[in-house]
PDB file of C-alpha atoms and ligand atoms in Angstrom:
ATOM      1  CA  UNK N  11     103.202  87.859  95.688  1.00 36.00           C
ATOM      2  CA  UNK N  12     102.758  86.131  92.349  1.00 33.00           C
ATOM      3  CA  UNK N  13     105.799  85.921  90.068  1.00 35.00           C
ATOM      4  CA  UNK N  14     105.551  84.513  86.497  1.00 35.00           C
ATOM      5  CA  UNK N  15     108.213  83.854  84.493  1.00 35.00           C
ATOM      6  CA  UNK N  16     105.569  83.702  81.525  1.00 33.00           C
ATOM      7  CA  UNK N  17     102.444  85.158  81.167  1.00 28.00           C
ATOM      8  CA  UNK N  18     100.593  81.398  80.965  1.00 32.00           C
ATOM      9  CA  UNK N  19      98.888  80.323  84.670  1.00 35.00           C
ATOM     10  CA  UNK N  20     101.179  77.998  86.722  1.00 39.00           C
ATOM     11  CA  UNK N  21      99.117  74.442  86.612  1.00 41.00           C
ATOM     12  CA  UNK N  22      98.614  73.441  90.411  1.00 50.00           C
ATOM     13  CA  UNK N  23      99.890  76.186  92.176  1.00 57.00           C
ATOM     14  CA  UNK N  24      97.542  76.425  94.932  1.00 53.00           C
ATOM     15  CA  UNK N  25      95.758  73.388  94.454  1.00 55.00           C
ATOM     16  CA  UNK N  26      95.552  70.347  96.457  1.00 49.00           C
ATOM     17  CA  UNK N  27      95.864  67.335  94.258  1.00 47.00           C
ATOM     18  CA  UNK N  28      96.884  63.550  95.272  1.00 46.00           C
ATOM     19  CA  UNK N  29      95.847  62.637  99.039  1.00 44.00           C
ATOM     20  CA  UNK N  30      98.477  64.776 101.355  1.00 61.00           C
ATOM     21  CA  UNK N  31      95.849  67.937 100.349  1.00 79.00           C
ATOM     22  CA  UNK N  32      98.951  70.383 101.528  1.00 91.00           C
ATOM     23  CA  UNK N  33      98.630  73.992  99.087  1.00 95.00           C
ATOM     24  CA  UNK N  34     101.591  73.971  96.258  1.00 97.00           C
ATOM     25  CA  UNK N  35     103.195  77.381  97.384  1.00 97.00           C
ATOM     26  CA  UNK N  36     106.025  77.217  95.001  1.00 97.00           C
ATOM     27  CA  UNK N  37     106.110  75.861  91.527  1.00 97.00           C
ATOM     28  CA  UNK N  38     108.564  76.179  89.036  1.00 97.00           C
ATOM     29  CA  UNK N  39     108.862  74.233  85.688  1.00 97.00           C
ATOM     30  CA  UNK N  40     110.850  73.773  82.664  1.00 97.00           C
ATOM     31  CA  UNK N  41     113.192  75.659  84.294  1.00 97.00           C
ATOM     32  CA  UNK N  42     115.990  76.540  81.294  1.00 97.00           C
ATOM     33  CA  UNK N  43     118.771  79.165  81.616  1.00 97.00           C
ATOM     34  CA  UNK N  44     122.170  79.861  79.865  1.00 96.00           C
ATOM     35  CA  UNK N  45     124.917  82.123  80.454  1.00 94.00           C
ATOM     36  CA  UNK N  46     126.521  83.176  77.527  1.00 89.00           C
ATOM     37  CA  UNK N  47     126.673  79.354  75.392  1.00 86.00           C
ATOM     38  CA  UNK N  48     126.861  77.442  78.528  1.00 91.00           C
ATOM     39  CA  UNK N  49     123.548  75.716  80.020  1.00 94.00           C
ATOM     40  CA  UNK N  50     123.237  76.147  83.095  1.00 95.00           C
ATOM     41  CA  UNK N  51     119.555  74.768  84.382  1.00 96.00           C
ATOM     42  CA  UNK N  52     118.129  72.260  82.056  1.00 94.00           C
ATOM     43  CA  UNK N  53     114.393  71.905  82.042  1.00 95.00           C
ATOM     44  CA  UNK N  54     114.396  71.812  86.144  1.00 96.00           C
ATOM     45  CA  UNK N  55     111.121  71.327  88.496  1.00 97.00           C
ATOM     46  CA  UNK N  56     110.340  71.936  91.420  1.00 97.00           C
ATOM     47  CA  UNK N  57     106.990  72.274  93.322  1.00 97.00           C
ATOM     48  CA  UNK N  58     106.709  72.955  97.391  1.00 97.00           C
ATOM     49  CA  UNK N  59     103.496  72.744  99.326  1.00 97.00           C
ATOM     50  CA  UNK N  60     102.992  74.185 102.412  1.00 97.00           C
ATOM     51  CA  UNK N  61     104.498  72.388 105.259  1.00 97.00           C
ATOM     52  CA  UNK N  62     107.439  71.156 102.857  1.00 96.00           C
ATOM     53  CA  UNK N  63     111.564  71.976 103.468  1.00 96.00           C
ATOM     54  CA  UNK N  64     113.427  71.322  99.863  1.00 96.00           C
ATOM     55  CA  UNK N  65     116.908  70.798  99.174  1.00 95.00           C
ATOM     56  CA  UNK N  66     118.899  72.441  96.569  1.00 96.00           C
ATOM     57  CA  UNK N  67     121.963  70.394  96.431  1.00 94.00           C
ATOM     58  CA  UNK N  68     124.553  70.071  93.658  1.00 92.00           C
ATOM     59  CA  UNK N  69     128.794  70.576  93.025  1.00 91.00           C
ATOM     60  CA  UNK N  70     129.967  73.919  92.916  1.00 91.00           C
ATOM     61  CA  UNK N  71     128.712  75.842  89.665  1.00 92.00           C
ATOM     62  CA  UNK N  72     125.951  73.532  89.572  1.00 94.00           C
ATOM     63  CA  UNK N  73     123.029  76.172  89.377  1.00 95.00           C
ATOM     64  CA  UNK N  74     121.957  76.172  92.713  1.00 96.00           C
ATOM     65  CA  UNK N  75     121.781  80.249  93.101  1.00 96.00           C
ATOM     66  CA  UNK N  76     120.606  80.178  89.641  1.00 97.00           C
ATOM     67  CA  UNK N  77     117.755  78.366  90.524  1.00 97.00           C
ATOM     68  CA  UNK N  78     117.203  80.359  93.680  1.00 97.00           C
ATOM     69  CA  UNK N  79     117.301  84.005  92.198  1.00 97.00           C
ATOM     70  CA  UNK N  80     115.272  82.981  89.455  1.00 98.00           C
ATOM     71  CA  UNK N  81     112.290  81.108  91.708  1.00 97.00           C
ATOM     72  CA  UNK N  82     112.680  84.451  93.928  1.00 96.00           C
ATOM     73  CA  UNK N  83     111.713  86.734  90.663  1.00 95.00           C
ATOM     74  CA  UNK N  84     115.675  88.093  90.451  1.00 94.00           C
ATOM     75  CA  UNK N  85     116.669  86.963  87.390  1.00 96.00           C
ATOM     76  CA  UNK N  86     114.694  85.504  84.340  1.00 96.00           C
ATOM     77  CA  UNK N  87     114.834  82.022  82.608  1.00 97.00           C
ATOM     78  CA  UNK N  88     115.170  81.424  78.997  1.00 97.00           C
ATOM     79  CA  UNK N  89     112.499  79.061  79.511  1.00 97.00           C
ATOM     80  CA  UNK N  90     110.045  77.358  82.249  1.00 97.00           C
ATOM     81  CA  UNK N  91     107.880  79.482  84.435  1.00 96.00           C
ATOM     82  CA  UNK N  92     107.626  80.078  88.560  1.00 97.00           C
ATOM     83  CA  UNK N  93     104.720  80.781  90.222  1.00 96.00           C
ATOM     84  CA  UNK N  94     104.300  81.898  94.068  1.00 96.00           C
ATOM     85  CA  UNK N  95     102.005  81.683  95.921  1.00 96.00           C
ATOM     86  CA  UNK N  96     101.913  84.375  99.568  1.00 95.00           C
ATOM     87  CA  UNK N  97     104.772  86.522 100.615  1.00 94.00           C
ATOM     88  CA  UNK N  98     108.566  85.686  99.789  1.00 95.00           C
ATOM     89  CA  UNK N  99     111.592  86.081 102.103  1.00 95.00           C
ATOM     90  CA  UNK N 100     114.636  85.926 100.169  1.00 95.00           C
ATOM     91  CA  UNK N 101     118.222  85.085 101.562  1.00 94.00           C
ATOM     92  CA  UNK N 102     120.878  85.944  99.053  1.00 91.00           C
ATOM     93  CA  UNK N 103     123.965  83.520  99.736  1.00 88.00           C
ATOM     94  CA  UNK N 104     126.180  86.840  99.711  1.00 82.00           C
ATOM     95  CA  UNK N 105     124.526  89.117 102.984  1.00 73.00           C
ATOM     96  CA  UNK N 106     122.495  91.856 101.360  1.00 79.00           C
ATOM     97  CA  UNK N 107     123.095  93.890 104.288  1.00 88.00           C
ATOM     98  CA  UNK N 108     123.873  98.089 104.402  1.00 92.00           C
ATOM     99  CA  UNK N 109     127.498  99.069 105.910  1.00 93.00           C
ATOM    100  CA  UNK N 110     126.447 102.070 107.439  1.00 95.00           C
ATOM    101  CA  UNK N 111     123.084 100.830 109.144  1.00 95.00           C
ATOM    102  CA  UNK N 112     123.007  99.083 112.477  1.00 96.00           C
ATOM    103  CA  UNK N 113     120.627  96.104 112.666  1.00 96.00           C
ATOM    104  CA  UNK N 114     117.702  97.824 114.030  1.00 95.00           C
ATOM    105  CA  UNK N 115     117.705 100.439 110.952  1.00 96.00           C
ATOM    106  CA  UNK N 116     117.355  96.858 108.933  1.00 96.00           C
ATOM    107  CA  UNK N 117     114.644  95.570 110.326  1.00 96.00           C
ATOM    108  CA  UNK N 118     112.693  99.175 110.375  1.00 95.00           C
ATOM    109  CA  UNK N 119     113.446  99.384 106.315  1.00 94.00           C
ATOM    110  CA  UNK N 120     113.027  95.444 105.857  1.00 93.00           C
ATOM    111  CA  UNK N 121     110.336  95.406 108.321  1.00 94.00           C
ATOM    112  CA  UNK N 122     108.413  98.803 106.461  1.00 94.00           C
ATOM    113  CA  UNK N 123     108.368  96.937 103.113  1.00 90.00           C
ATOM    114  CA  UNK N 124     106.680  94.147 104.569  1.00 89.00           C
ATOM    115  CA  UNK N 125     103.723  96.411 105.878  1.00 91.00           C
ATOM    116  CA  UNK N 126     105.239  95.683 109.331  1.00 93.00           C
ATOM    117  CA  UNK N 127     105.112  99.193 112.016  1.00 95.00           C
ATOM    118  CA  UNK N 128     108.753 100.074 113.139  1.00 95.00           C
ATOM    119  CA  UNK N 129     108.339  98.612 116.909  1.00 95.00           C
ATOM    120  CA  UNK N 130     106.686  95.576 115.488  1.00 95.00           C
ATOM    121  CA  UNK N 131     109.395  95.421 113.089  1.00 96.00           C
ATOM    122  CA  UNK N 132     112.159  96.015 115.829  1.00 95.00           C
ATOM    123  CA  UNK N 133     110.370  93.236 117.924  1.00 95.00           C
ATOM    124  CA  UNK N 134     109.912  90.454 115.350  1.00 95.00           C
ATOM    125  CA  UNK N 135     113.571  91.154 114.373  1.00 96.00           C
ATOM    126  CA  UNK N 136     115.302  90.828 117.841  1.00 96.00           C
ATOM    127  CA  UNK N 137     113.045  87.906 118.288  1.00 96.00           C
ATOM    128  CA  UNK N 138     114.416  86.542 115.017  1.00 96.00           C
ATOM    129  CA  UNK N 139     117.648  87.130 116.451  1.00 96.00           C
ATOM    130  CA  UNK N 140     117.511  85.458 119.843  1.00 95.00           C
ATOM    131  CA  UNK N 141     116.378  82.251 117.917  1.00 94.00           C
ATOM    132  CA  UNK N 142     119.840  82.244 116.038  1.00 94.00           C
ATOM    133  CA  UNK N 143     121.363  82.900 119.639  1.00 92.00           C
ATOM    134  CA  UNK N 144     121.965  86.486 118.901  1.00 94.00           C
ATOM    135  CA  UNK N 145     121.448  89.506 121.170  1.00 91.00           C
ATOM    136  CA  UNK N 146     121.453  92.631 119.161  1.00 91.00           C
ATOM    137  CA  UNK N 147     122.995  95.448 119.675  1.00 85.00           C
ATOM    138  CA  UNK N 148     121.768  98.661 119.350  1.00 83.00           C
ATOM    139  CA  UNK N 149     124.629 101.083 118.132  1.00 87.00           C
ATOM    140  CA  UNK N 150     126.786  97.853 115.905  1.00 91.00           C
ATOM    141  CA  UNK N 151     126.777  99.332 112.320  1.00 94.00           C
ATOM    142  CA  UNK N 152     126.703  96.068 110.230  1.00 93.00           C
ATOM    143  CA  UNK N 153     130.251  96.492 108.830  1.00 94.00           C
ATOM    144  CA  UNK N 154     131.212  95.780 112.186  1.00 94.00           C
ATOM    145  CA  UNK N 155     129.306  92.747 112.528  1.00 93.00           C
ATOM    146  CA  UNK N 156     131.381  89.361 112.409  1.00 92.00           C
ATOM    147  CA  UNK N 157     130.640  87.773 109.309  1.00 91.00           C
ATOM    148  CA  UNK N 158     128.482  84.670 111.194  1.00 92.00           C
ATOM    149  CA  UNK N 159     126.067  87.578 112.604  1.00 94.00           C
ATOM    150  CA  UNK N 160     126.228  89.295 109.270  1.00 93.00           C
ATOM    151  CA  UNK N 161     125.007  86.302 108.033  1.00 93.00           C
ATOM    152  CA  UNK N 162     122.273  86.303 110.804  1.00 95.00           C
ATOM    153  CA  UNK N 163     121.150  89.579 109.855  1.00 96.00           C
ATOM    154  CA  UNK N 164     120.400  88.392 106.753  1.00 95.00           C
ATOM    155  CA  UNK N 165     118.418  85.157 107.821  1.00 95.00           C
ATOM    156  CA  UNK N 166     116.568  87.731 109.891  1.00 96.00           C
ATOM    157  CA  UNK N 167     115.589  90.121 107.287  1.00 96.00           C
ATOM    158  CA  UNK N 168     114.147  87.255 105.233  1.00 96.00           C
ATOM    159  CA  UNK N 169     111.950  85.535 107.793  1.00 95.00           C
ATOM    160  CA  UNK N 170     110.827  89.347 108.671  1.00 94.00           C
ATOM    161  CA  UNK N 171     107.001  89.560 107.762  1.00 88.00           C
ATOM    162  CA  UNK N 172     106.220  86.137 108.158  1.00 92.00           C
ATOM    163  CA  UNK N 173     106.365  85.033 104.311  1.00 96.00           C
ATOM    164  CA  UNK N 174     104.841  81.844 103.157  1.00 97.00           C
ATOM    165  CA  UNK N 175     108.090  81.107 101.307  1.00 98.00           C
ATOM    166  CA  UNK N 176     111.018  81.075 102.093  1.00 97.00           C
ATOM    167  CA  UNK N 177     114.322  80.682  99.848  1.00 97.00           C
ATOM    168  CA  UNK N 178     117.601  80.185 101.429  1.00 97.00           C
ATOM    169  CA  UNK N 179     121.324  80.314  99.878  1.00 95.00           C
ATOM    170  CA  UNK N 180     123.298  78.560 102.020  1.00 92.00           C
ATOM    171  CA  UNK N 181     122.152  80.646 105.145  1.00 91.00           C
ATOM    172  CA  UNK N 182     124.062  79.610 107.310  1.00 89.00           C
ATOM    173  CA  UNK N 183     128.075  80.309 106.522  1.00 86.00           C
ATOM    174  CA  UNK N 184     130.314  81.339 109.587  1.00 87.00           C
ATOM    175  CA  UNK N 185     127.475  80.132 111.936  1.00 90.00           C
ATOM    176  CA  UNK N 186     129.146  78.361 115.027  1.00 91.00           C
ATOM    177  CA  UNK N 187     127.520  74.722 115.603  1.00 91.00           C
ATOM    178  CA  UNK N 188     125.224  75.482 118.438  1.00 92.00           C
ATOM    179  CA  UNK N 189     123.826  78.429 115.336  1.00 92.00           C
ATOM    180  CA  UNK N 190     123.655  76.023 112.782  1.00 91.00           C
ATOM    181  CA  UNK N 191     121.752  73.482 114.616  1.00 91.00           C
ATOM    182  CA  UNK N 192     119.256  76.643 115.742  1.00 93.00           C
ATOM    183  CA  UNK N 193     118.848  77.697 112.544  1.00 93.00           C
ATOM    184  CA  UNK N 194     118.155  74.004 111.127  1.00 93.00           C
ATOM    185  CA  UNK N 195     115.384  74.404 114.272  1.00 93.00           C
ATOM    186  CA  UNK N 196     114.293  77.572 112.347  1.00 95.00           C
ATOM    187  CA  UNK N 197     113.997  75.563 109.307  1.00 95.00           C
ATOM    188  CA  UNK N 198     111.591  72.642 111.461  1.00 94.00           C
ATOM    189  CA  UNK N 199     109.381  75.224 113.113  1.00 95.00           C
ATOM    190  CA  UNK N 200     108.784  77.109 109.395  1.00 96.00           C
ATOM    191  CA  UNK N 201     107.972  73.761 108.237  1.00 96.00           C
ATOM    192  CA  UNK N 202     105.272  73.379 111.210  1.00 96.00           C
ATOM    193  CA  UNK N 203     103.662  76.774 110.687  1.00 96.00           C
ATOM    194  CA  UNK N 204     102.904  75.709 107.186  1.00 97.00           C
ATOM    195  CA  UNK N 205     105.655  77.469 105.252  1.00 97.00           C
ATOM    196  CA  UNK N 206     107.199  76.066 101.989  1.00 98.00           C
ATOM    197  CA  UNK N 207     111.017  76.778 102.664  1.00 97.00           C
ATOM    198  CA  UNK N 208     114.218  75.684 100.216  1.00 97.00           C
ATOM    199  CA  UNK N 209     117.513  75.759 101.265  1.00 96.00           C
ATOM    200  CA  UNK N 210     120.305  75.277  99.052  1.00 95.00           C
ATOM    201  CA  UNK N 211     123.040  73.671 100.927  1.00 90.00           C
ATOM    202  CA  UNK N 212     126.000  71.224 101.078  1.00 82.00           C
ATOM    203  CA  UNK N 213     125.095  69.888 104.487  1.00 73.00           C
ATOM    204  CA  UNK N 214     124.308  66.354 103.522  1.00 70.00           C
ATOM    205  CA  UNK N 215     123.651  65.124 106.798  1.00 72.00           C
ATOM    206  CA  UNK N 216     120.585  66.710 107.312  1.00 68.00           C
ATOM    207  CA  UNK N 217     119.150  65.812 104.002  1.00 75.00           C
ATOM    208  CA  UNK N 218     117.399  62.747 105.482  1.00 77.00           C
ATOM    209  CA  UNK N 219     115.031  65.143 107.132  1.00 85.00           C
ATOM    210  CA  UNK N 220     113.736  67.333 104.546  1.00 92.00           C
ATOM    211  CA  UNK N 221     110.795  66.958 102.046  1.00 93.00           C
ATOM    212  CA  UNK N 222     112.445  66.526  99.105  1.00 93.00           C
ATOM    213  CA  UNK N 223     115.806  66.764  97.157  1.00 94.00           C
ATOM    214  CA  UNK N 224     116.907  68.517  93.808  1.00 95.00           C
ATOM    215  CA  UNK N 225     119.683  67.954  92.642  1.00 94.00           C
ATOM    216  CA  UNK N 226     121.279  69.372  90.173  1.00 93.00           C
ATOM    217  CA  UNK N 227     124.308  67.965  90.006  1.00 88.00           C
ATOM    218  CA  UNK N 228     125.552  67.507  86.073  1.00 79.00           C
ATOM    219  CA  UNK N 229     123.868  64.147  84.717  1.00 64.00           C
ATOM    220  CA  UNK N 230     120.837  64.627  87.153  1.00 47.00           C
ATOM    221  CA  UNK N 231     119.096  67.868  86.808  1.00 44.00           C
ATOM    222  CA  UNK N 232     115.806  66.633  87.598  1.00 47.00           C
ATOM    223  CA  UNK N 233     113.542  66.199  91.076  1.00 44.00           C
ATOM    224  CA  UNK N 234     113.782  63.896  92.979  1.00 41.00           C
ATOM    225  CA  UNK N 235     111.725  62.998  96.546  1.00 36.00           C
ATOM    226  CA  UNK N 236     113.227  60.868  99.365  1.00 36.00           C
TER     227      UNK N 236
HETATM  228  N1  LIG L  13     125.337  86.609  86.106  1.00 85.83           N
HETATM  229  C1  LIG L  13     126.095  85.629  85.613  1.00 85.83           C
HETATM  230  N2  LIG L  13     126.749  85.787  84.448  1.00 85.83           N
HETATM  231  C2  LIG L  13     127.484  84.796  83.904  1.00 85.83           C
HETATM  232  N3  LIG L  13     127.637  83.585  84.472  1.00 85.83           N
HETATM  233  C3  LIG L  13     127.011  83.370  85.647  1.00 85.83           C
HETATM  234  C4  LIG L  13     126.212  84.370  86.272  1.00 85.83           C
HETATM  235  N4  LIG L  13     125.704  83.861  87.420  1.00 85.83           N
HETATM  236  C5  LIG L  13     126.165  82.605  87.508  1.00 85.83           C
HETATM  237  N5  LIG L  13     126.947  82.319  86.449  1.00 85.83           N
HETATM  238  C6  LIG L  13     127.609  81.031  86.185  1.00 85.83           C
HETATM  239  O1  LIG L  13     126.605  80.029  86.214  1.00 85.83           O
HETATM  240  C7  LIG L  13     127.086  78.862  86.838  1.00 85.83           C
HETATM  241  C8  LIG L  13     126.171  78.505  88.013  1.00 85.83           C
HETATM  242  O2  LIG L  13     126.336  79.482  89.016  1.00 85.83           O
HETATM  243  P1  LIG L  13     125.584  79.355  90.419  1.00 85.83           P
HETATM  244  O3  LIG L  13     126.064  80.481  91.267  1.00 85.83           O
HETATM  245  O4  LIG L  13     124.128  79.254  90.182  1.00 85.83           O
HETATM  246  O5  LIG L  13     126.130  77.962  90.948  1.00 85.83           O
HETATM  247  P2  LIG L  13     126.004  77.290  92.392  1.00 85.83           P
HETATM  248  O6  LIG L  13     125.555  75.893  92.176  1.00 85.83           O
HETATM  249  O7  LIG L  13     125.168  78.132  93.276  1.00 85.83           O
HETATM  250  O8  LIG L  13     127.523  77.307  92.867  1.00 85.83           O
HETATM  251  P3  LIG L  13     128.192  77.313  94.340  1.00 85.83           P
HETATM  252  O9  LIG L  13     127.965  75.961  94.964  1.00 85.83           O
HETATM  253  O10 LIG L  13     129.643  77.536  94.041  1.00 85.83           O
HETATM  254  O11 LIG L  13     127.568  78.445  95.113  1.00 85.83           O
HETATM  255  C9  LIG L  13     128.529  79.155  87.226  1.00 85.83           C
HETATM  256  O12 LIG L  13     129.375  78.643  86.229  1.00 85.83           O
HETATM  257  C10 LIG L  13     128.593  80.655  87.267  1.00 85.83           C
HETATM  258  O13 LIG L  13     129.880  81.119  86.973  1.00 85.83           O
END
């Protein structure tokens, strides 16, 4: 999927410039957006190759989901433009799950729109699953999931399909510990496969081990790379 937020050709997306040679799979720039009179996102890059894990860090209000929802095509900037580059897998930091279907049905719908069969989809899903430590069940309807596996669900139903890119909102609320370090495993493996992932997060401990850092905390706004 390509997503432009103006009608102008993303410079670089795709290309291999400077000596690491790694694809740009995401690149967004000049990112501007308001609500009402208040400025939001202020003229913010970013740019992921394949093989990279970003961080989306910054104080509550800060933009984060902005920034998210509007590299995943969801909402628009005022200015700037995203490009894309392969399939997206979207986690919304709120679980965009259905009440009245049981896991299974999600990755069949989820699994459908990604060109995936329904057993393949069922497979891939439960797969998913047992790499967040969960074993799913085959009547739960997912209001009757805790909110952790909720949460799970929807990890699941964005890494369904395989996408090259993967955007994160905080993914990992009401995960127990021994979760949260799997998923953070997740997040390693993706990296290996060749996958350009962001995760927004407040977890600064594991920020010494991604790619790179934006934050866009007030004052800073801008990219920076450890
Ligand atoms: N649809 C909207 N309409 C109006 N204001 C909005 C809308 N979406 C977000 N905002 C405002 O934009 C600002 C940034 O919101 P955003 O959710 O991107 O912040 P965040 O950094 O993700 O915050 P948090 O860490 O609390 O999740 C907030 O002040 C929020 O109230």
């Amino acid at each position: 999927m390509v997503y432009r937020a103006s009608t102008r050709p993303a410079q670089g997306l795709g290309e291999t410039p400077g000596d690491d040679g790694a694809p740009v799979l995401l690149h967004a720039r000049g990112i501007v957006k308001s609500y009402r009179r208040r400025r939001v996102l202020n003229g913010v890059d970013l740019t992921v190759r394949s093989g990279e894990v970003a961080a989306i860090v910054g104080s509550n209000g800060a933009g984060k989901s902005t920034m998210l929802k509007i590299c995943a095509g969801l909402a628009s900037p005022d200015r700037g433009r995203v490009s894309v580059r392969g399939r997206l897998g979207y986690c919304p930091q709120d679980a965009g799950v259905m009440d009245f279907l049981t896991p299974g049905e999600h990755f069949t719908l989820f699994g459908a729109g990604r060109g995936l069969r329904p057993a393949a989809a069922s497979r891939r899903g439960r797969e998913l699953a047992r790499t967040l430590d969960w074993s799913v069940g085959r009547r739960t309807l997912a209001k009757d999931l805790s909110g952790g596996t909720r949460q799970k669900l929807n990890v699941v139903l964005a890494a369904l399909g395989d996408p090259d890119v993967l955007l994160l909102d905080e993914p990992y609320q009401g995960f127990d510990r021994g979760s949260y370090l799997d998923f953070w495993k997740n997040v390693w493996d993706w990296r290996e496969e060749g996958k350009a992932v962001v995760v927004v997060t407040h977890m600064l401990s594991r920020l010494d081990r991604v790619d790179q850092v934006l934050d866009l905390s007030p004052r800073t706004g801008t990219e920076a790379t450890l």
